[in-house]
XYZ file of C-alpha atoms in Angstrom:
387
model
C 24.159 -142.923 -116.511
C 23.806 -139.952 -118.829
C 21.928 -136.950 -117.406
C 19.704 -137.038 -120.606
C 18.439 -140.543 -119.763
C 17.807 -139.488 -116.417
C 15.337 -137.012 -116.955
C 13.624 -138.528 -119.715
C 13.134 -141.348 -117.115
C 12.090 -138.844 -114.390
C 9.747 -136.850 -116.288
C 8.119 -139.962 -117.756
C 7.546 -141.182 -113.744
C 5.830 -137.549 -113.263
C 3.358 -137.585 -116.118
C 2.547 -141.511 -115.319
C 1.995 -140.059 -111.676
C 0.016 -137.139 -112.676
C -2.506 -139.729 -114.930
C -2.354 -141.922 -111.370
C -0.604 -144.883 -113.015
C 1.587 -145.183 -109.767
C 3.176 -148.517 -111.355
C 4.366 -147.282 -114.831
C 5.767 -144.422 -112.891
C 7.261 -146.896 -110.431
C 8.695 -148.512 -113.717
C 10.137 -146.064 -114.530
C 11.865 -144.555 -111.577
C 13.291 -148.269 -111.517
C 14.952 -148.049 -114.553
C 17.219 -145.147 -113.193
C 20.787 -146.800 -112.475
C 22.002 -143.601 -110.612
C 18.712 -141.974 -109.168
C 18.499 -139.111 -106.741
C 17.254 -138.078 -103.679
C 14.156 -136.290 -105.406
C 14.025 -139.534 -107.566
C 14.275 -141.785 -104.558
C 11.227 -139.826 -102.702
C 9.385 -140.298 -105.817
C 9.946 -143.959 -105.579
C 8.300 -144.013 -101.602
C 5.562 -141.813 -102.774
C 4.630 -144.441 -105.275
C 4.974 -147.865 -103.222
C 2.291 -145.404 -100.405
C -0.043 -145.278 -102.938
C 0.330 -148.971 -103.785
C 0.231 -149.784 -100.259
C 3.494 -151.368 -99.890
C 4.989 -149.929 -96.834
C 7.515 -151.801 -96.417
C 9.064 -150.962 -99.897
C 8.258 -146.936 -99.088
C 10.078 -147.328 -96.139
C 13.068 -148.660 -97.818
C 13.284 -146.167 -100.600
C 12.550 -143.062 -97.916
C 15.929 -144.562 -95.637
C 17.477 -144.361 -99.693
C 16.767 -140.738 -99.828
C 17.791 -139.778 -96.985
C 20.933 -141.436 -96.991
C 21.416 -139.142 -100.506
C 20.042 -136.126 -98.789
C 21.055 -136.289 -94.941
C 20.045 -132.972 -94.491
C 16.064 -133.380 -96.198
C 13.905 -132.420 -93.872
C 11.155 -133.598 -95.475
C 12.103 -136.891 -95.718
C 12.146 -137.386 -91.774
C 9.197 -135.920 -91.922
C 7.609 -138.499 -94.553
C 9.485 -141.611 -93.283
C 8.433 -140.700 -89.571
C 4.802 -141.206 -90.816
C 5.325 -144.360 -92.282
C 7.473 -145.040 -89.092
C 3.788 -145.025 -87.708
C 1.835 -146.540 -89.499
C 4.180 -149.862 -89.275
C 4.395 -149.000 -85.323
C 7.806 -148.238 -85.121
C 7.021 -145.368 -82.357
C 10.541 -144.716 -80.732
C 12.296 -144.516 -84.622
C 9.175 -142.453 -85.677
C 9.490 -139.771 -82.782
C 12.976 -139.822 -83.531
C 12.566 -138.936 -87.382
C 10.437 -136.183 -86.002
C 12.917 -134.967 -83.943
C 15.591 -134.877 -87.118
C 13.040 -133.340 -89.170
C 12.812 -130.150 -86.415
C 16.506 -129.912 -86.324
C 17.285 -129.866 -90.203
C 14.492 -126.846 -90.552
C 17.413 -124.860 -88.814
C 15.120 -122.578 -86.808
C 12.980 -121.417 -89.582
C 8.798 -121.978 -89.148
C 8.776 -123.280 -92.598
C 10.694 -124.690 -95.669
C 9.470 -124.174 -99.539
C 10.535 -127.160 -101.411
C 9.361 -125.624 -104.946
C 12.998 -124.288 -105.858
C 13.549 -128.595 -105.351
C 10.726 -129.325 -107.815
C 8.395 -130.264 -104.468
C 5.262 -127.897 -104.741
C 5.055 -128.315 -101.069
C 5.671 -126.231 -97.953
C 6.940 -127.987 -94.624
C 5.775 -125.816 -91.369
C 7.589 -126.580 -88.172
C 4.219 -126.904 -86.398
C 3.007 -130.119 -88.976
C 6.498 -131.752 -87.646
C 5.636 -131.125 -83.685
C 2.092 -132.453 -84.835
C 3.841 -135.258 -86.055
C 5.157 -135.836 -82.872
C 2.452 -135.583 -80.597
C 0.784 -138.305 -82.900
C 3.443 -140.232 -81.660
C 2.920 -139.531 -78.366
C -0.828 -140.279 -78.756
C 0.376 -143.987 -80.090
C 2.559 -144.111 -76.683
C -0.061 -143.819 -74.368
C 1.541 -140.389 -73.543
C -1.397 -137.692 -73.179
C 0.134 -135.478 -71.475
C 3.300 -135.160 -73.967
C 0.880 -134.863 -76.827
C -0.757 -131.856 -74.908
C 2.041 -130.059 -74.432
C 3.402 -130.720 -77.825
C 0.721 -129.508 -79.450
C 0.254 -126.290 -77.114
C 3.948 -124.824 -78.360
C 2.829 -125.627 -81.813
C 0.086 -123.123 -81.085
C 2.233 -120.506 -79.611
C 4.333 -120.250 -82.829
C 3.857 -117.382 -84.996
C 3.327 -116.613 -88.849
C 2.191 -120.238 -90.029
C -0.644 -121.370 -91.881
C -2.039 -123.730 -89.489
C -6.201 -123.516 -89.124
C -7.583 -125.210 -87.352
C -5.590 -128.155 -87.393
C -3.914 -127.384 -83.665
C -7.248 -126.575 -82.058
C -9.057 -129.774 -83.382
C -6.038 -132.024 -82.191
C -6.178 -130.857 -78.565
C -9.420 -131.482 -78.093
C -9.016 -135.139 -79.704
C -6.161 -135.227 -77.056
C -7.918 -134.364 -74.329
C -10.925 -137.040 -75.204
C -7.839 -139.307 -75.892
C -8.306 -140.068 -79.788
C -5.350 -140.703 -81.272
C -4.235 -138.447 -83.737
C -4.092 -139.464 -87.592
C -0.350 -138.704 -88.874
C 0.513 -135.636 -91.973
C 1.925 -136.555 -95.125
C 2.964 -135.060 -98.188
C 0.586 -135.227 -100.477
C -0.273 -137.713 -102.376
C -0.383 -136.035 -106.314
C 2.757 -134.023 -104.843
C 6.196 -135.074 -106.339
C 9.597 -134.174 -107.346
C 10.069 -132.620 -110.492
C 12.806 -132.052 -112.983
C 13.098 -128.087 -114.092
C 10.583 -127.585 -117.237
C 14.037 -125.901 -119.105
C 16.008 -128.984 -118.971
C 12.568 -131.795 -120.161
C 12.405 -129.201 -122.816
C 16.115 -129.811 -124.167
C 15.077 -132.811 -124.367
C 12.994 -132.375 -127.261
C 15.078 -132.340 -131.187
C 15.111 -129.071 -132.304
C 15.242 -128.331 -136.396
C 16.927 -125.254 -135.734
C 18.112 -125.441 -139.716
C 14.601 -125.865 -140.882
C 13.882 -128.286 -144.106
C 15.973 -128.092 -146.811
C 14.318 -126.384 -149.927
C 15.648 -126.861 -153.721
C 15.835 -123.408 -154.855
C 17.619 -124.293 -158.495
C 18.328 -127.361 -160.138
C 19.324 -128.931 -163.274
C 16.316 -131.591 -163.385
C 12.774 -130.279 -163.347
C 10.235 -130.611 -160.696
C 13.326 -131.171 -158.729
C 12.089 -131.607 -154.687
C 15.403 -133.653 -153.314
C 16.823 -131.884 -150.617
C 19.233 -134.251 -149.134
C 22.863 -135.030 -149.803
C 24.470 -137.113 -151.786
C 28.300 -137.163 -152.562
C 30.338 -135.530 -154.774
C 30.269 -137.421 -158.517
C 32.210 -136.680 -161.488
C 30.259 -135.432 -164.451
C 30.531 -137.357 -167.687
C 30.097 -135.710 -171.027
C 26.819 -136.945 -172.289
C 23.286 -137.081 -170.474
C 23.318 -135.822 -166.804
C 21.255 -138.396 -164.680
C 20.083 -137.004 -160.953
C 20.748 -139.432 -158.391
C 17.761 -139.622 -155.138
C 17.548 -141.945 -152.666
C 15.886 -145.160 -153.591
C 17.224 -144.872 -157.433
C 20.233 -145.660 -157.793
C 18.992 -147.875 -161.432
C 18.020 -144.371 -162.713
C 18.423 -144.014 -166.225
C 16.983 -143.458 -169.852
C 14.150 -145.360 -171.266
C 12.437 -145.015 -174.581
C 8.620 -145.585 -175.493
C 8.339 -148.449 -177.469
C 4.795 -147.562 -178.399
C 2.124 -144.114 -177.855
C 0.476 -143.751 -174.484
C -2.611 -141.367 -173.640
C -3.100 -140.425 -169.662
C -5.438 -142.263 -167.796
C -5.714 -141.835 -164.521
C -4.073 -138.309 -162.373
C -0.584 -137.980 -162.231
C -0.233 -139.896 -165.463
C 1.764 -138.386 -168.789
C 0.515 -138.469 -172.423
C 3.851 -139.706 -174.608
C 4.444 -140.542 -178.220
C 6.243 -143.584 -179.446
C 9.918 -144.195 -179.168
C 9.956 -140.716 -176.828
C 13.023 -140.804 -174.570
C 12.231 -140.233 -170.972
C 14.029 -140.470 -167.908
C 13.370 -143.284 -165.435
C 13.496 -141.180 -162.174
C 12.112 -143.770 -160.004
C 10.797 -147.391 -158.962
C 8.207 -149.536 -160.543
C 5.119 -149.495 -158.066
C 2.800 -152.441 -157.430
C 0.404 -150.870 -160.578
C 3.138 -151.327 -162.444
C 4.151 -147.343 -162.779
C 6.919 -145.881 -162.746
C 7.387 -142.171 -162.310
C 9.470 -140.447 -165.012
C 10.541 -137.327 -166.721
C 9.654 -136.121 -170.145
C 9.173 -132.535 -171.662
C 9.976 -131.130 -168.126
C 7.425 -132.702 -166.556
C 7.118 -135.646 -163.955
C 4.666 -137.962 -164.056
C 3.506 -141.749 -164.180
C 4.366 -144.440 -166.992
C 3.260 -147.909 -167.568
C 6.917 -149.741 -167.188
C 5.753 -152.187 -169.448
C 6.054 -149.665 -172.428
C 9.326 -148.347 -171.948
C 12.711 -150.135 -172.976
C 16.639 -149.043 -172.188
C 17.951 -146.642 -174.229
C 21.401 -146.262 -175.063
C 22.005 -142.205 -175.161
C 24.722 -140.764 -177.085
C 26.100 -137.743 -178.750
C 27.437 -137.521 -182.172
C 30.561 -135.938 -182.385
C 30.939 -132.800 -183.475
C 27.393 -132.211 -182.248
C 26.672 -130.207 -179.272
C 23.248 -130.237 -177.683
C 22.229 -128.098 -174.773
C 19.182 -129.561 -173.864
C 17.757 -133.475 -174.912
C 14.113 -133.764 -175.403
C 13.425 -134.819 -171.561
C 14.138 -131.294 -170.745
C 17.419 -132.097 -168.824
C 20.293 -129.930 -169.257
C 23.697 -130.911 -170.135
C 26.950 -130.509 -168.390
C 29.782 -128.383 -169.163
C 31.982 -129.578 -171.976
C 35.606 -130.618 -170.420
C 37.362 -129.100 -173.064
C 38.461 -125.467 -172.656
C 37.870 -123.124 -176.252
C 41.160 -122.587 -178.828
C 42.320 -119.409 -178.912
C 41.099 -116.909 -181.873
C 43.438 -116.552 -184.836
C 44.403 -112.759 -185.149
C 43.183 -111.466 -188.267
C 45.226 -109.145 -190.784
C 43.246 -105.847 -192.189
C 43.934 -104.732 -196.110
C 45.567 -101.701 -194.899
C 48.582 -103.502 -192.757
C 51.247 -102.007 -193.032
C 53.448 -104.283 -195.845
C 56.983 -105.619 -194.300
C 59.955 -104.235 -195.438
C 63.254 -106.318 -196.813
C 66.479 -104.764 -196.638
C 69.024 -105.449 -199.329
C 72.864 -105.719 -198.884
C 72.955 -102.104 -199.052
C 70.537 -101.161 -196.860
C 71.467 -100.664 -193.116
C 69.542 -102.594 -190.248
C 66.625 -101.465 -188.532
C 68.603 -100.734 -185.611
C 70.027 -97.818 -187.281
C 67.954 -94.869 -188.677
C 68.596 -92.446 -190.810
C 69.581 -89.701 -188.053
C 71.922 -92.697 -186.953
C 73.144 -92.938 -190.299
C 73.412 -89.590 -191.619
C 77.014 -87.991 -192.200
C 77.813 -86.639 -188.844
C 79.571 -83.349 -188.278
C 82.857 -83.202 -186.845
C 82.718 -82.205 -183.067
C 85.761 -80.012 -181.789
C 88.297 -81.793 -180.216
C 88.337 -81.692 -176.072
C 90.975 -81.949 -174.064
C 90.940 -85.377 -173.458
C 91.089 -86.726 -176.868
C 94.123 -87.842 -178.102
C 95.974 -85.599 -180.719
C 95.777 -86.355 -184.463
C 98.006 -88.559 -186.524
C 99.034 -87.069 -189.802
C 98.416 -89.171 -193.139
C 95.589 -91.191 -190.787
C 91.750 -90.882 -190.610
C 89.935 -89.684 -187.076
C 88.744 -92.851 -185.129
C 85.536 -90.923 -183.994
C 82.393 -93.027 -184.777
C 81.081 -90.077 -186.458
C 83.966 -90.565 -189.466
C 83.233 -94.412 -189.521
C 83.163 -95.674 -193.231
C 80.130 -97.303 -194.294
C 82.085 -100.425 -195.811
C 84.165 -100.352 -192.306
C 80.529 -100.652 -190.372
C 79.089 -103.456 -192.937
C 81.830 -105.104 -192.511
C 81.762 -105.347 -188.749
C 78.268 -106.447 -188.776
């Protein structure tokens, strides 16, 4: 069983308790597939206040067989142990209950969810209550007399009152917990029980239709080019609608439209026979007898950004040409080169008659009666002719 369910169960037993409805709260406590010790004490507490020992004691030997080391419930199931008259098991539940409080003269249970404080001296009172059921005075007296002799407790005058009922031989009435007292789960966990909006409401803060107030999600839709048409919940039919003839507003929330105006259906026809739509940025109500399907295109060539119902249009798909690079008067005019005329690759420096360097030492010597092969004494028939 999840932990969740378990406490939602629980703290529905406590507030059915705390209104006194011990049988919703015992409905609810029986509900729990895995319950607790706490839960199981809750469970005893409830069949007490219906009267149904028998059941309490059942559920009390649960709890303790969860918790063998709750002192308080040996201390609860020894009452019941005798009220039934089960004396010998009762004294004996007293006597557990003594041990498990491990020396100390009392136990707070509020750290457990029990707003309840067991004293050592209520369990020895216990006890001599079952001594009074015994027949044995005597027991009860002295019982009760080192319950007197302890120190620090909140007691009264609950010891003085019960000697003297001793010693006229009443028998004593046995403690309980109370009866409004039960175990609770920690406030921190009931309140993670609770949904928490920690995003908040979604708010449109821009849109493409107007009077836009959808704040869900949708998914993802590819755009057509033409008319964009919002999709909400509960229209999926949406679409464009025309007037067939004029309508003036007559009631509130109601639009004033001309004949054959295009609108846009935006949502259901309603038992009047309205339907809400958009026109001229505005939403409001039309009869739906006055508006037919329109079939919405766009002439080629034609671009609109905007159609009359005030609803944008996508982005085109197709991407701009690029610009043609335009020519001033002044350009410079191109130049053709004849025959004659060297390449561009050679200027005029390049071309000019070139001086005759002095020979180094590692050129080779000069053949009579033959011209220098030094590009600078290249002919310029020889180079035309190479190119």
């Amino acid at each position: 069983m999840l932990y969740t369910e378990l406490l939602r169960l629980w703290d529905g037993a406590v507030q059915r308790a705390d209104s006194q409805d011990w049988e919703g709260a015992l409905s609810q406590l029986q509900q729990i597939s895995e319950p607790t010790s706490c839960t199981l004490f809750n469970t005893a507490s409830a069949h007490l206040m219906l009267g149904q020992l028998h059941l309490a004691l059942k559920a009390l030997d649960l709890t303790i067989g969860k918790d063998e080391r709750l002192a308080v419930g040996f201390f609860q199931r020894a009452a019941v142990m005798m009220q039934i008259d089960r004396l010998e098991e009762a004294l004996s539940d007293c006597i557990w209950a003594q041990k498990h409080m491990r020396g100390n003269t009392v136990i707070d249970y509020k750290q457990l969810g029990l707003r309840f404080k067991l004293y050592s001296w209520q369990v020895l009172y216990n006890a001599a209550a079952v001594y009074c059921r015994m027949g044995q005075w005597e027991q009860a007296r002295e019982v009760l007399l080192s319950a007197s002799q302890e120190r620090g407790e909140v007691r009264g005058g609950n010891i003085e009152a019960a000697l003297d009922s001793v010693l006229r031989e009443e028998v004593l009435a046995p403690l309980l917990v109370p009866d409004n007292v039960v175990f609770r789960p920690r406030k921190q966990d009931v309140e993670q029980l609770q949904q928490r909006d920690f995003l908040g409401k979604a708010k449109v803060i821009s849109s493409m239709i107007p009077n836009d107030d959808f704040g869900g999600f949708e998914p993802l839709r590819l755009q057509k080019p033409g008319f964009y048409e919002p999709k909400v919940d509960g229209a999926q039919d949406s679409r464009y609608m025309r007037m067939r003839v004029p309508y003036m507003a007559r009631g509130p929330h109601q639009l004033t439209v001309p004949g054959r105006a295009l609108v846009f259906l935006f949502g259901e026809e309603d038992r009047d026979g309205m339907a809400t739509v958009i026109y001229d940025g505005q939403r409001g109500l039309l009869p739906m007898s006055l508006l037919d399907p329109a079939d919405v295109k766009t002439s080629k060539g034609k671009k609109q950004n905007r159609v009359p119902s005030g609803i944008p249009l996508p982005p085109g798909l197709t991407p701009p040409t690029r610009p043609k690079a335009q020519h001033s008067p002044a350009a410079r005019p191109r130049v053709s080169f004849s025959s004659d005329t060297p390449p561009p690759s050679y200027s005029t420096a390049t071309h000019a008659t070139a001086t005759r360097a002095p020979p180094s030492a590692s050129d080779p010597p000069p053949v009579h009666g033959q011209p220098s092969q030094r590009p600078g004494n290249i002919p310029r028939e020889t180079l035309h002719s190479e190119l």
